[in-house]
Amino acid sequence: FVGTRFGNKITAIVKKDGKTEIKTIAEGLYRPNGLAYHNGTLYIAHAQGVQYLKPQPGTTPMFVNVTGVANQCWALKEFVDPDGKVPPQLILTASDGLFVIDGDRARPIVDSGGTRAFGTFVVEPSKIDPHRMWVGLADGLASVRWDGTRWTNEGRIAGINDQIRSMWQGPDGVVWAGTQSSGLIRLVNGDAPAGQVRPEHPEVRRYGVNEGLAIGVQDLGVGRRIKIMAEGLHGRALAYREALQGGATPLADVLRRNAYGGRSPTDAEV
């Protein structure tokens, strides 16, 4: 299923008889940018709330409103309880806060209380503690944690007040956050294993114009491209670290592969 940030339709990409077909399955929505297929139901987050499609035998599916949220909604993501105590939960990011959707009702995990003080854009499950989710905010980065019965707001990361639009975390716990227009943020030592408190003073490093990013880029493809860039930077950083620690690949070979823009350097340059 495919939504859109600026249109009003939801389309389905269907493979049939060796051919790919694109079919419109719903229209008349206002910017349906977030989709999730949860418990056999297609949920749609858009600029006026959340709806889901309820099948109607012999006719067009019916839109059903999800109560509890009515303003700009962004993304939907399923959270699976690592302990298996409760069924998968559908998490919603919205201007009014962070919510979990239960059937046709949205319940707040962190409610902005009408002030949009905890406006959310994106969530990313932690790779260090599967009970934790990182939350990209309109003005910062935070995390919430599931204890088996309820969610707890672990608070914000100090020193980050950017609009976070995309996130990715490496297996070593480093979090990369793509902002709307202020570059890329790298968070080191910000996560903690299950049973431990999240560190209070992680290392925050920024990548902007001086590191090669474009000035003032603000189109909606920034998040996706920054995620790709973060994965590349993360891979290079790991390769350099392993080589410096005496890994199987010599440092000179790592430099030849990563530091010269695709050309073959001379031995003197390396």
mmCIF file of C-alpha atoms in Angstrom:
data_model
loop_
_atom_site.group_PDB
_atom_site.id
_atom_site.type_symbol
_atom_site.label_atom_id
_atom_site.label_comp_id
_atom_site.label_asym_id
_atom_site.label_seq_id
_atom_site.Cartn_x
_atom_site.Cartn_y
_atom_site.Cartn_z
ATOM 1 C CA PHE A 1 0.000 0.000 0.000
ATOM 2 C CA VAL A 2 1.261 3.505 -0.852
ATOM 3 C CA GLY A 3 0.152 6.828 0.613
ATOM 4 C CA THR A 4 1.079 10.372 -0.356
ATOM 5 C CA ARG A 5 2.083 13.559 1.406
ATOM 6 C CA PHE A 6 0.341 15.929 -0.989
ATOM 7 C CA GLY A 7 -2.381 13.939 -2.762
ATOM 8 C CA ASN A 8 -5.631 12.381 -1.611
ATOM 9 C CA LYS A 9 -5.360 8.743 -2.726
ATOM 10 C CA ILE A 10 -4.093 5.430 -1.428
ATOM 11 C CA THR A 11 -2.875 2.979 -4.021
ATOM 12 C CA ALA A 12 -2.009 -0.695 -3.921
ATOM 13 C CA ILE A 13 0.826 -2.230 -5.923
ATOM 14 C CA VAL A 14 -0.388 -5.666 -6.998
ATOM 15 C CA LYS A 15 1.584 -8.493 -8.617
ATOM 16 C CA LYS A 16 -0.652 -10.607 -10.858
ATOM 17 C CA ASP A 17 0.176 -13.075 -13.633
ATOM 18 C CA GLY A 18 3.738 -11.795 -13.758
ATOM 19 C CA LYS A 19 2.617 -8.187 -14.149
ATOM 20 C CA THR A 20 2.619 -5.259 -11.761
ATOM 21 C CA GLU A 21 -0.622 -3.297 -11.437
ATOM 22 C CA ILE A 22 -1.290 -0.083 -9.540
ATOM 23 C CA LYS A 23 -4.822 0.233 -8.206
ATOM 24 C CA THR A 24 -6.520 3.065 -6.346
ATOM 25 C CA ILE A 25 -8.192 1.596 -3.273
ATOM 26 C CA ALA A 26 -9.265 4.806 -1.521
ATOM 27 C CA GLU A 27 -9.459 8.517 -2.279
ATOM 28 C CA GLY A 28 -10.856 11.730 -0.881
ATOM 29 C CA LEU A 29 -8.399 11.724 2.043
ATOM 30 C CA TYR A 30 -6.381 14.767 3.057
ATOM 31 C CA ARG A 31 -2.688 13.920 2.675
ATOM 32 C CA PRO A 32 -2.680 10.238 3.682
ATOM 33 C CA ASN A 33 1.049 10.019 4.473
ATOM 34 C CA GLY A 34 1.108 7.191 7.054
ATOM 35 C CA LEU A 35 -0.079 3.616 6.463
ATOM 36 C CA ALA A 36 0.037 0.396 8.483
ATOM 37 C CA TYR A 37 -1.551 -3.010 8.078
ATOM 38 C CA HIS A 38 -2.346 -4.074 11.643
ATOM 39 C CA ASN A 39 -4.413 -7.062 12.773
ATOM 40 C CA GLY A 40 -5.741 -7.509 9.257
ATOM 41 C CA THR A 41 -6.855 -3.872 8.973
ATOM 42 C CA LEU A 42 -5.385 -1.006 6.939
ATOM 43 C CA TYR A 43 -4.931 2.119 9.098
ATOM 44 C CA ILE A 44 -4.368 5.531 7.513
ATOM 45 C CA ALA A 45 -2.759 8.542 9.215
ATOM 46 C CA HIS A 46 -3.440 11.875 7.515
ATOM 47 C CA ALA A 47 -3.647 15.596 8.163
ATOM 48 C CA GLN A 48 -7.010 15.344 9.941
ATOM 49 C CA GLY A 49 -6.571 12.261 12.098
ATOM 50 C CA VAL A 50 -6.603 8.495 11.602
ATOM 51 C CA GLN A 51 -9.078 6.240 9.836
ATOM 52 C CA TYR A 52 -9.211 2.582 8.921
ATOM 53 C CA LEU A 53 -10.868 0.702 6.107
ATOM 54 C CA LYS A 54 -13.711 -1.571 7.157
ATOM 55 C CA PRO A 55 -14.656 -4.155 4.508
ATOM 56 C CA GLN A 56 -18.232 -4.100 3.233
ATOM 57 C CA PRO A 57 -19.303 -7.331 1.498
ATOM 58 C CA GLY A 58 -20.207 -6.672 -2.121
ATOM 59 C CA THR A 59 -19.381 -2.962 -2.047
ATOM 60 C CA THR A 60 -16.641 -0.378 -1.403
ATOM 61 C CA PRO A 61 -14.890 -0.540 2.003
ATOM 62 C CA MET A 62 -16.058 2.060 4.516
ATOM 63 C CA PHE A 63 -13.852 4.625 6.255
ATOM 64 C CA VAL A 64 -14.109 4.492 10.060
ATOM 65 C CA ASN A 65 -12.711 7.304 12.195
ATOM 66 C CA VAL A 66 -10.341 6.531 15.051
ATOM 67 C CA THR A 67 -11.364 8.619 18.049
ATOM 68 C CA GLY A 68 -8.966 10.318 20.433
ATOM 69 C CA VAL A 69 -6.891 12.160 17.852
ATOM 70 C CA ALA A 70 -8.043 14.656 15.237
ATOM 71 C CA ASN A 71 -5.153 16.848 14.121
ATOM 72 C CA GLN A 72 -2.082 16.228 11.958
ATOM 73 C CA CYS A 73 -0.964 12.604 12.173
ATOM 74 C CA TRP A 74 2.267 11.372 10.638
ATOM 75 C CA ALA A 75 3.450 7.790 10.968
ATOM 76 C CA LEU A 76 2.231 4.396 12.126
ATOM 77 C CA LYS A 77 4.534 1.644 13.395
ATOM 78 C CA GLU A 78 3.853 -1.697 15.026
ATOM 79 C CA PHE A 79 5.589 -2.425 18.336
ATOM 80 C CA VAL A 80 6.022 -6.078 19.318
ATOM 81 C CA ASP A 81 6.322 -6.756 23.056
ATOM 82 C CA PRO A 82 9.726 -8.477 23.451
ATOM 83 C CA ASP A 83 8.355 -10.449 26.398
ATOM 84 C CA GLY A 84 5.263 -11.591 24.513
ATOM 85 C CA LYS A 85 2.908 -10.516 27.300
ATOM 86 C CA VAL A 86 0.589 -8.420 25.122
ATOM 87 C CA PRO A 87 -0.348 -8.457 21.415
ATOM 88 C CA PRO A 88 1.492 -6.133 19.000
ATOM 89 C CA GLN A 89 0.649 -2.462 19.534
ATOM 90 C CA LEU A 90 0.123 0.104 16.777
ATOM 91 C CA ILE A 91 2.022 3.305 17.603
ATOM 92 C CA LEU A 92 1.006 6.655 16.096
ATOM 93 C CA THR A 93 3.085 9.819 15.834
ATOM 94 C CA ALA A 94 1.080 13.044 15.704
ATOM 95 C CA SER A 95 1.278 16.771 16.360
ATOM 96 C CA ASP A 96 -0.700 16.228 19.574
ATOM 97 C CA GLY A 97 1.671 13.623 20.996
ATOM 98 C CA LEU A 98 2.491 9.923 20.859
ATOM 99 C CA PHE A 99 -0.397 7.439 20.835
ATOM 100 C CA VAL A 100 -1.209 3.743 20.738
ATOM 101 C CA ILE A 101 -4.204 2.744 18.616
ATOM 102 C CA ASP A 102 -6.557 0.166 20.072
ATOM 103 C CA GLY A 103 -9.178 -0.752 17.456
ATOM 104 C CA ASP A 104 -11.075 2.474 16.777
ATOM 105 C CA ARG A 105 -9.605 4.492 19.642
ATOM 106 C CA ALA A 106 -6.262 6.282 20.125
ATOM 107 C CA ARG A 107 -4.863 6.414 23.663
ATOM 108 C CA PRO A 108 -2.004 8.791 24.539
ATOM 109 C CA ILE A 109 1.391 7.455 25.530
ATOM 110 C CA VAL A 110 2.638 11.028 25.898
ATOM 111 C CA ASP A 111 -0.036 13.687 25.436
ATOM 112 C CA SER A 112 0.857 17.259 24.525
ATOM 113 C CA GLY A 113 -2.191 18.475 26.423
ATOM 114 C CA GLY A 114 -3.351 20.655 23.529
ATOM 115 C CA THR A 115 -0.065 22.609 23.458
ATOM 116 C CA ARG A 116 1.820 20.375 20.971
ATOM 117 C CA ALA A 117 4.703 20.339 23.450
ATOM 118 C CA PHE A 118 5.426 16.715 22.508
ATOM 119 C CA GLY A 119 4.656 16.790 18.800
ATOM 120 C CA THR A 120 6.084 13.630 17.231
ATOM 121 C CA PHE A 121 7.145 12.682 13.698
ATOM 122 C CA VAL A 122 8.862 9.305 13.774
ATOM 123 C CA VAL A 123 9.694 6.379 16.071
ATOM 124 C CA GLU A 124 12.538 3.868 15.890
ATOM 125 C CA PRO A 125 12.739 0.721 18.067
ATOM 126 C CA SER A 126 15.975 0.461 20.036
ATOM 127 C CA LYS A 127 18.438 -2.213 18.968
ATOM 128 C CA ILE A 128 19.991 -2.249 22.453
ATOM 129 C CA ASP A 129 16.841 -2.536 24.576
ATOM 130 C CA PRO A 130 13.826 -3.858 22.624
ATOM 131 C CA HIS A 131 11.513 -2.369 25.272
ATOM 132 C CA ARG A 132 12.607 1.155 24.250
ATOM 133 C CA MET A 133 11.553 3.308 21.303
ATOM 134 C CA TRP A 134 13.327 6.454 20.167
ATOM 135 C CA VAL A 135 10.945 9.300 19.334
ATOM 136 C CA GLY A 136 11.703 12.071 16.851
ATOM 137 C CA LEU A 137 10.019 15.288 17.962
ATOM 138 C CA ALA A 138 9.157 18.607 16.373
ATOM 139 C CA ASP A 139 11.810 20.100 18.652
ATOM 140 C CA GLY A 140 14.057 17.324 19.870
ATOM 141 C CA LEU A 141 14.756 13.652 20.476
ATOM 142 C CA ALA A 142 13.279 11.553 23.279
ATOM 143 C CA SER A 143 12.559 7.944 24.183
ATOM 144 C CA VAL A 144 9.745 5.938 25.734
ATOM 145 C CA ARG A 145 9.952 2.487 27.321
ATOM 146 C CA TRP A 146 7.487 -0.373 27.676
ATOM 147 C CA ASP A 147 7.647 -2.200 31.037
ATOM 148 C CA GLY A 148 5.213 -4.974 30.143
ATOM 149 C CA THR A 149 2.095 -3.149 31.323
ATOM 150 C CA ARG A 150 2.503 0.519 30.439
ATOM 151 C CA TRP A 151 4.656 3.073 28.634
ATOM 152 C CA THR A 152 7.014 5.444 30.432
ATOM 153 C CA ASN A 153 8.330 8.698 29.019
ATOM 154 C CA GLU A 154 12.107 8.620 29.587
ATOM 155 C CA GLY A 155 12.486 12.266 28.613
ATOM 156 C CA ARG A 156 14.448 14.218 26.040
ATOM 157 C CA ILE A 157 18.101 14.170 25.050
ATOM 158 C CA ALA A 158 19.698 17.392 26.268
ATOM 159 C CA GLY A 159 21.140 19.680 23.610
ATOM 160 C CA ILE A 160 18.890 18.548 20.752
ATOM 161 C CA ASN A 161 16.024 20.846 19.794
ATOM 162 C CA ASP A 162 15.905 20.151 16.045
ATOM 163 C CA GLN A 163 12.907 18.825 14.140
ATOM 164 C CA ILE A 164 13.657 15.099 13.770
ATOM 165 C CA ARG A 165 12.172 13.530 10.619
ATOM 166 C CA SER A 166 14.015 10.208 10.302
ATOM 167 C CA MET A 167 16.077 7.878 12.476
ATOM 168 C CA TRP A 168 18.264 4.799 12.219
ATOM 169 C CA GLN A 169 20.197 2.934 14.892
ATOM 170 C CA GLY A 170 23.167 0.679 14.329
ATOM 171 C CA PRO A 171 23.703 -2.593 16.192
ATOM 172 C CA ASP A 172 26.314 -0.873 18.384
ATOM 173 C CA GLY A 173 23.664 1.543 19.682
ATOM 174 C CA VAL A 174 24.693 4.666 17.779
ATOM 175 C CA VAL A 175 21.571 6.634 16.783
ATOM 176 C CA TRP A 176 21.525 8.713 13.616
ATOM 177 C CA ALA A 177 18.777 11.339 13.372
ATOM 178 C CA GLY A 178 17.907 13.226 10.200
ATOM 179 C CA THR A 179 16.497 16.705 10.736
ATOM 180 C CA GLN A 180 14.151 18.754 8.606
ATOM 181 C CA SER A 181 16.733 21.393 7.668
ATOM 182 C CA SER A 182 19.645 21.407 10.123
ATOM 183 C CA GLY A 183 21.631 18.385 9.010
ATOM 184 C CA LEU A 184 22.393 15.041 10.593
ATOM 185 C CA ILE A 185 22.802 14.212 14.293
ATOM 186 C CA ARG A 186 24.865 11.312 15.663
ATOM 187 C CA LEU A 187 24.077 10.153 19.203
ATOM 188 C CA VAL A 188 26.706 7.971 20.906
ATOM 189 C CA ASN A 189 26.298 6.246 24.295
ATOM 190 C CA GLY A 190 22.675 7.339 24.497
ATOM 191 C CA ASP A 191 21.098 3.892 24.808
ATOM 192 C CA ALA A 192 21.243 1.291 27.573
ATOM 193 C CA PRO A 193 20.549 -2.455 27.818
ATOM 194 C CA ALA A 194 17.366 -3.753 29.455
ATOM 195 C CA GLY A 195 17.369 -3.138 33.184
ATOM 196 C CA GLN A 196 19.691 -0.132 32.987
ATOM 197 C CA VAL A 197 18.837 3.565 33.062
ATOM 198 C CA ARG A 198 19.407 5.532 29.872
ATOM 199 C CA PRO A 199 22.633 7.618 30.177
ATOM 200 C CA GLU A 200 22.096 11.264 31.107
ATOM 201 C CA HIS A 201 24.963 12.773 29.088
ATOM 202 C CA PRO A 202 25.448 11.033 25.739
ATOM 203 C CA GLU A 203 27.757 12.387 23.064
ATOM 204 C CA VAL A 204 25.939 14.480 20.429
ATOM 205 C CA ARG A 205 27.738 15.183 17.174
ATOM 206 C CA ARG A 206 26.364 17.195 14.256
ATOM 207 C CA TYR A 207 26.988 16.928 10.521
ATOM 208 C CA GLY A 208 26.153 19.989 8.450
ATOM 209 C CA VAL A 209 27.507 22.151 5.656
ATOM 210 C CA ASN A 210 31.125 21.749 6.770
ATOM 211 C CA GLU A 211 30.762 17.970 6.454
ATOM 212 C CA GLY A 212 29.303 18.157 2.954
ATOM 213 C CA LEU A 213 25.548 18.504 3.478
ATOM 214 C CA ALA A 214 23.617 20.965 1.330
ATOM 215 C CA ILE A 215 22.562 24.323 2.793
ATOM 216 C CA GLY A 216 18.930 24.604 3.854
ATOM 217 C CA VAL A 217 17.666 21.471 2.135
ATOM 218 C CA GLN A 218 14.042 21.106 3.197
ATOM 219 C CA ASP A 219 12.251 18.828 0.717
ATOM 220 C CA LEU A 220 10.439 15.750 2.023
ATOM 221 C CA GLY A 221 13.030 13.372 0.575
ATOM 222 C CA VAL A 222 15.626 14.591 3.079
ATOM 223 C CA GLY A 223 14.700 11.980 5.693
ATOM 224 C CA ARG A 224 15.141 9.040 3.330
ATOM 225 C CA ARG A 225 18.409 10.356 1.911
ATOM 226 C CA ILE A 226 19.819 11.141 5.351
ATOM 227 C CA LYS A 227 18.983 7.610 6.494
ATOM 228 C CA ILE A 228 20.986 6.218 3.553
ATOM 229 C CA MET A 229 23.824 8.619 4.324
ATOM 230 C CA ALA A 230 23.794 7.656 8.006
ATOM 231 C CA GLU A 231 24.053 3.966 7.169
ATOM 232 C CA GLY A 232 27.040 4.705 4.917
ATOM 233 C CA LEU A 233 28.811 6.861 7.498
ATOM 234 C CA HIS A 234 28.154 4.286 10.188
ATOM 235 C CA GLY A 235 29.626 1.496 8.087
ATOM 236 C CA ARG A 236 32.762 3.504 7.341
ATOM 237 C CA ALA A 237 33.191 4.415 11.017
ATOM 238 C CA LEU A 238 33.017 0.744 12.003
ATOM 239 C CA ALA A 239 35.512 -0.216 9.290
ATOM 240 C CA TYR A 240 38.011 2.426 10.468
ATOM 241 C CA ARG A 241 37.575 1.360 14.094
ATOM 242 C CA GLU A 242 38.168 -2.311 13.349
ATOM 243 C CA ALA A 243 41.251 -1.530 11.263
ATOM 244 C CA LEU A 244 42.725 0.686 14.006
ATOM 245 C CA GLN A 245 42.157 -2.117 16.496
ATOM 246 C CA GLY A 246 44.116 -4.571 14.364
ATOM 247 C CA GLY A 247 41.255 -6.161 12.451
ATOM 248 C CA ALA A 248 41.533 -8.479 9.469
ATOM 249 C CA THR A 249 41.474 -5.652 6.895
ATOM 250 C CA PRO A 250 44.532 -3.323 6.985
ATOM 251 C CA LEU A 251 43.845 0.370 7.514
ATOM 252 C CA ALA A 252 45.437 1.225 4.152
ATOM 253 C CA ASP A 253 42.913 -0.990 2.339
ATOM 254 C CA VAL A 254 40.017 0.551 4.263
ATOM 255 C CA LEU A 255 41.219 4.034 3.311
ATOM 256 C CA ARG A 256 41.580 3.071 -0.357
ATOM 257 C CA ARG A 257 38.003 1.800 -0.392
ATOM 258 C CA ASN A 258 36.349 4.683 1.469
ATOM 259 C CA ALA A 259 38.395 7.888 1.460
ATOM 260 C CA TYR A 260 39.093 8.736 -2.183
ATOM 261 C CA GLY A 261 35.710 9.170 -3.835
ATOM 262 C CA GLY A 262 35.886 6.003 -5.916
ATOM 263 C CA ARG A 263 39.291 6.637 -7.543
ATOM 264 C CA SER A 264 42.389 4.507 -6.938
ATOM 265 C CA PRO A 265 44.938 6.439 -4.845
ATOM 266 C CA THR A 266 48.674 5.946 -5.080
ATOM 267 C CA ASP A 267 50.605 4.284 -2.255
ATOM 268 C CA ALA A 268 52.148 7.649 -1.409
ATOM 269 C CA GLU A 269 48.714 9.229 -0.967
ATOM 270 C CA VAL A 270 47.595 6.467 1.371
#
